[in-house]
Coordinates of C-alpha atoms in Angstrom, one line a residue:
M15 CA -17.0 194.6 -32.3
H16 CA -15.4 191.0 -31.5
F17 CA -12.6 190.0 -29.6
F18 CA -11.1 188.6 -32.5
D19 CA -11.6 191.7 -34.7
R20 CA -10.6 194.5 -31.7
L21 CA -7.4 192.1 -32.1
A22 CA -6.7 192.2 -35.8
D23 CA -6.8 196.2 -35.3
R24 CA -4.4 196.0 -33.0
I25 CA -2.3 193.6 -34.5
A26 CA -2.7 196.6 -37.7
T27 CA -1.8 199.1 -35.6
A28 CA 1.3 197.9 -33.6
D29 CA 2.5 196.1 -36.3
S30 CA 3.1 193.5 -33.7
V31 CA 2.2 189.6 -32.4
V32 CA 3.5 190.6 -29.1
S33 CA 1.8 189.5 -26.0
V34 CA 3.1 190.9 -23.0
G35 CA 2.3 189.0 -19.9
L36 CA 1.9 190.6 -16.7
D37 CA 3.1 188.7 -13.7
P38 CA 4.0 190.9 -10.9
D39 CA 5.7 189.0 -8.6
P40 CA 6.1 191.2 -5.1
D41 CA 9.8 189.4 -4.8
R42 CA 10.9 190.6 -8.0
L43 CA 9.9 194.4 -8.2
P44 CA 12.3 197.2 -8.1
D45 CA 13.0 199.5 -5.2
S46 CA 11.6 202.2 -7.5
V47 CA 7.7 201.4 -7.1
L48 CA 7.7 199.5 -3.7
D49 CA 6.9 202.4 -1.6
A50 CA 3.5 203.1 -3.8
D51 CA 0.4 202.8 -2.4
L52 CA -0.3 199.6 -5.3
P53 CA 3.2 198.4 -6.1
R54 CA 2.1 196.0 -8.7
W55 CA 0.2 198.5 -10.2
Q56 CA 2.6 201.1 -9.7
F57 CA 4.8 198.1 -11.5
N58 CA 2.2 197.8 -14.6
R59 CA 1.9 201.1 -15.3
R60 CA 5.2 201.5 -15.8
I61 CA 5.3 198.2 -17.7
I62 CA 2.5 199.4 -19.8
D63 CA 4.3 203.0 -20.8
A64 CA 7.2 201.4 -21.8
T65 CA 5.8 198.8 -24.2
H66 CA 2.1 199.9 -25.2
E67 CA 3.7 200.9 -28.9
H68 CA 5.2 197.2 -29.5
A69 CA 2.1 195.3 -27.5
A70 CA -0.9 193.4 -29.5
C71 CA -2.5 192.3 -26.1
Y72 CA -1.6 192.0 -22.3
K73 CA -1.6 189.2 -20.0
P74 CA -1.7 189.8 -16.6
N75 CA -1.9 186.1 -14.7
A76 CA -4.7 186.1 -12.1
A77 CA -2.2 184.7 -9.4
F78 CA -0.7 187.1 -9.0
Y79 CA -3.3 189.2 -8.4
E80 CA -5.6 187.3 -5.6
D81 CA -6.0 189.4 -2.9
P82 CA -7.7 192.9 -2.3
D83 CA -4.7 194.9 -3.4
G84 CA -4.3 192.9 -6.3
W85 CA -7.8 192.9 -7.5
R86 CA -7.5 196.6 -7.3
A87 CA -4.2 197.0 -9.0
L88 CA -5.8 194.6 -11.8
E89 CA -8.4 196.8 -12.2
E90 CA -6.5 199.9 -12.7
T91 CA -4.2 197.7 -14.8
I92 CA -7.1 196.6 -17.6
A93 CA -8.2 200.6 -17.3
Y94 CA -4.7 202.1 -18.2
A95 CA -3.8 199.1 -20.7
H96 CA -7.5 200.4 -22.4
G97 CA -6.6 203.9 -22.6
K98 CA -3.5 202.7 -24.7
D99 CA -6.0 201.0 -27.2
V100 CA -4.5 197.7 -26.2
P101 CA -6.7 194.9 -25.5
V102 CA -6.4 192.7 -22.2
L103 CA -6.4 188.5 -22.0
L104 CA -6.4 187.4 -18.3
D105 CA -4.6 184.3 -17.9
A106 CA -6.9 182.7 -15.4
K107 CA -7.5 179.0 -16.5
R108 CA -10.9 179.2 -14.9
G109 CA -13.2 176.2 -15.4
D110 CA -16.1 175.0 -12.2
I111 CA -19.9 174.3 -13.3
G112 CA -23.0 176.2 -12.6
N113 CA -23.6 179.4 -10.6
T114 CA -19.7 179.0 -10.0
A115 CA -18.6 179.1 -13.6
R116 CA -21.6 182.3 -14.0
Q117 CA -19.4 184.0 -11.0
Y118 CA -15.9 183.4 -12.7
A119 CA -17.5 184.9 -15.9
Q120 CA -18.2 188.1 -14.2
I121 CA -14.9 189.6 -15.1
L122 CA -16.1 189.8 -18.9
D123 CA -18.6 191.9 -17.8
D124 CA -18.2 195.6 -19.0
E125 CA -21.0 196.5 -16.7
A126 CA -19.0 195.6 -13.3
G127 CA -16.5 197.4 -14.1
P128 CA -12.9 197.5 -15.8
A129 CA -13.2 194.0 -17.8
A130 CA -11.1 191.5 -19.2
D131 CA -11.7 191.3 -23.3
A132 CA -10.6 187.5 -23.3
I133 CA -9.5 185.0 -20.3
T134 CA -8.0 181.9 -20.9
V135 CA -10.4 178.3 -19.3
N136 CA -9.8 175.2 -18.5
P137 CA -11.8 172.6 -20.4
F138 CA -11.5 169.7 -18.3
L139 CA -15.4 169.9 -16.7
G140 CA -16.6 170.0 -20.2
R141 CA -18.7 172.0 -22.2
D142 CA -21.1 173.5 -19.2
S143 CA -17.9 174.7 -17.8
L144 CA -17.1 177.0 -20.5
E145 CA -21.0 177.9 -21.6
P146 CA -21.0 181.2 -19.8
F147 CA -17.9 182.4 -20.8
L148 CA -18.3 181.5 -24.3
Q149 CA -21.9 182.8 -24.5
C150 CA -19.7 186.5 -24.0
A151 CA -19.8 186.8 -27.8
D152 CA -17.9 189.6 -28.1
K153 CA -15.2 188.3 -26.0
G154 CA -12.3 186.1 -26.4
V155 CA -12.2 182.5 -25.1
F156 CA -8.5 180.8 -25.1
V157 CA -9.4 177.5 -24.3
L158 CA -6.5 175.2 -23.0
G159 CA -5.5 172.9 -25.8
R160 CA -2.0 171.8 -25.2
T161 CA 0.6 172.8 -22.8
S162 CA 4.4 172.5 -23.0
N163 CA 5.1 171.9 -19.1
P164 CA 7.1 168.2 -18.4
G165 CA 3.5 167.4 -16.8
G166 CA 1.1 168.0 -18.8
E167 CA 2.0 165.0 -20.9
D168 CA 0.1 163.2 -18.0
L169 CA -3.2 163.5 -19.3
Q170 CA -2.5 164.9 -22.5
D171 CA -0.9 162.4 -24.7
L172 CA -3.6 159.3 -23.4
E173 CA -4.8 157.8 -26.2
L174 CA -8.7 157.6 -26.8
A175 CA -10.6 154.8 -27.8
S176 CA -11.3 156.8 -31.2
G177 CA -7.1 156.8 -31.6
E178 CA -7.0 160.4 -30.9
K179 CA -4.5 161.7 -28.1
L180 CA -6.4 163.3 -25.6
Y181 CA -5.2 166.8 -26.3
E182 CA -6.5 166.3 -29.9
R183 CA -9.6 165.6 -28.9
V184 CA -10.3 168.6 -26.5
V185 CA -8.7 170.6 -29.5
H186 CA -11.3 169.3 -31.9
L187 CA -13.9 170.9 -29.3
A188 CA -12.4 173.8 -29.0
D189 CA -13.9 173.9 -33.0
L190 CA -16.9 172.5 -31.7
W191 CA -17.4 175.1 -29.5
N192 CA -17.2 178.6 -31.8
G193 CA -20.4 178.8 -32.6
N194 CA -19.5 182.8 -31.8
G195 CA -16.7 182.9 -33.2
N196 CA -14.7 184.0 -30.2
V197 CA -12.8 181.0 -29.6
G198 CA -9.1 180.9 -29.3
L199 CA -6.3 178.0 -28.2
V200 CA -3.7 178.1 -25.9
V201 CA -0.9 176.1 -27.6
G202 CA 2.9 175.7 -25.9
A203 CA 5.7 177.0 -27.9
T204 CA 8.2 174.2 -27.1
N205 CA 7.3 171.6 -29.4
P206 CA 7.5 173.4 -33.0
D207 CA 5.9 170.0 -34.0
E208 CA 2.8 169.6 -32.5
L209 CA 2.4 173.6 -33.0
E210 CA 2.0 172.8 -36.9
E211 CA 0.1 169.6 -36.3
I212 CA -2.9 171.2 -33.9
R213 CA -2.7 173.9 -36.9
E214 CA -3.5 171.4 -39.6
L215 CA -6.5 170.1 -37.4
V216 CA -8.0 173.9 -37.1
P217 CA -6.5 175.9 -39.3
D218 CA -9.3 179.0 -38.6
I219 CA -8.7 179.2 -34.8
P220 CA -6.5 181.7 -33.4
F221 CA -3.6 180.8 -31.4
L222 CA -2.0 182.2 -27.9
V223 CA 1.3 180.8 -27.8
P224 CA 3.3 180.9 -24.4
G225 CA 6.6 180.0 -23.7
V226 CA 8.9 182.5 -26.2
G227 CA 11.0 184.1 -24.0
A228 CA 12.0 182.6 -20.6
Q229 CA 10.2 179.3 -21.1
G230 CA 12.9 179.3 -24.9
G231 CA 10.1 178.0 -27.3
D232 CA 10.0 178.9 -30.9
A233 CA 9.7 181.9 -32.1
E234 CA 8.9 181.1 -35.8
A235 CA 7.2 178.3 -35.8
A236 CA 5.0 180.2 -32.9
V237 CA 4.3 183.0 -36.2
E238 CA 3.9 179.9 -38.5
H239 CA 1.7 178.3 -36.5
G240 CA 0.2 180.2 -34.6
L241 CA -1.8 183.0 -36.6
A242 CA -4.9 182.4 -37.9
D243 CA -5.1 185.0 -40.6
G244 CA -2.9 186.9 -39.7
V245 CA -4.2 187.0 -35.9
G246 CA -2.5 185.5 -32.7
L247 CA -0.5 186.0 -29.7
V248 CA 3.0 185.1 -28.9
N249 CA 3.4 185.4 -25.3
S250 CA 6.5 186.7 -23.0
S251 CA 5.9 187.6 -19.2
R252 CA 9.5 187.3 -17.6
G253 CA 11.3 188.0 -20.4
I254 CA 9.8 191.2 -21.3
I255 CA 9.2 193.0 -17.3
F256 CA 12.0 191.7 -15.9
A257 CA 14.2 192.4 -18.6
G258 CA 16.5 194.9 -16.5
E259 CA 16.5 192.5 -13.4
D260 CA 20.4 193.4 -13.0
A261 CA 21.5 194.5 -9.1
D262 CA 22.2 198.4 -10.9
A263 CA 18.6 198.8 -12.4
R264 CA 16.5 197.1 -9.7
R265 CA 18.2 199.8 -7.1
D266 CA 17.7 203.0 -9.2
D267 CA 15.3 205.3 -7.3
S268 CA 13.9 206.1 -10.6
G269 CA 13.1 203.1 -12.1
D270 CA 14.1 204.6 -15.7
A271 CA 16.6 201.7 -16.4
F272 CA 14.5 198.9 -15.3
F273 CA 12.0 199.9 -17.4
K274 CA 13.3 200.9 -20.2
A275 CA 14.8 197.6 -20.5
A276 CA 11.5 196.0 -20.5
G277 CA 10.6 198.6 -23.6
Q278 CA 13.2 197.4 -25.4
S279 CA 13.1 194.2 -25.1
A280 CA 9.3 193.9 -26.5
R281 CA 10.5 195.8 -28.9
Q282 CA 13.5 193.2 -29.6
L283 CA 10.8 190.3 -29.8
K284 CA 8.2 191.9 -31.9
E285 CA 10.8 193.0 -34.3
R286 CA 12.3 189.0 -34.1
L287 CA 8.4 187.4 -34.1
N288 CA 8.0 190.1 -37.6
Q289 CA 10.4 188.3 -39.2
F290 CA 8.0 185.4 -39.5
R291 CA 4.9 186.8 -40.5

């Protein structure tokens, strides 16, 4: 089954388009997990326990796992999420050429261990840098299309000889690269007008819309323009996983209050987004 078919099933089961970002910043973990063998894995396990009924997907960011213990924690996290029937989208923003690209794509290989179901990729080096990912027909490939960080406009807003902006060209290319029906787009939520414009350019590609949480993105626009035939993801990371980050919850030996707050935040975001579905 292709990733977007599995995602559609999960969205229907959970009645949710919420993607929960699993970014276990070691400096922000509650005391209750710090003595574990793998604190990041223990943290993620409890977040998953608290949020899985509200999650369409989990999105760990590779930057928080790039050390030996981190990769172990990531593998355990992927396996545990799968045990809850929730797909995993690895936010890695890969994009390189030749052997390097093929090696990066191994994270999608189910025979190599617990494998992600989808990945984010950077299109700056062109199609050949993404080909190893695109060839994984049953896996999702989310191409960075339009980001909402202030510096994104340094390149993305450049006007090409064709008259289109660079990000618009990337969006069109993503559509061309979608021969296996496994391509999505990452489109930031902080500019609703651009979300609408990009949806008009590519009516059939699901979006991953980050920024509806701590970054203050527009929830209504994220749902209205982010979904294609009901399929897409709206991500919140810090707004969910650190929702219980007050002093008392952090120091609670059991961690119950901290993780209960994450579950409540995930439920509230689901309900907020579902108003517009």
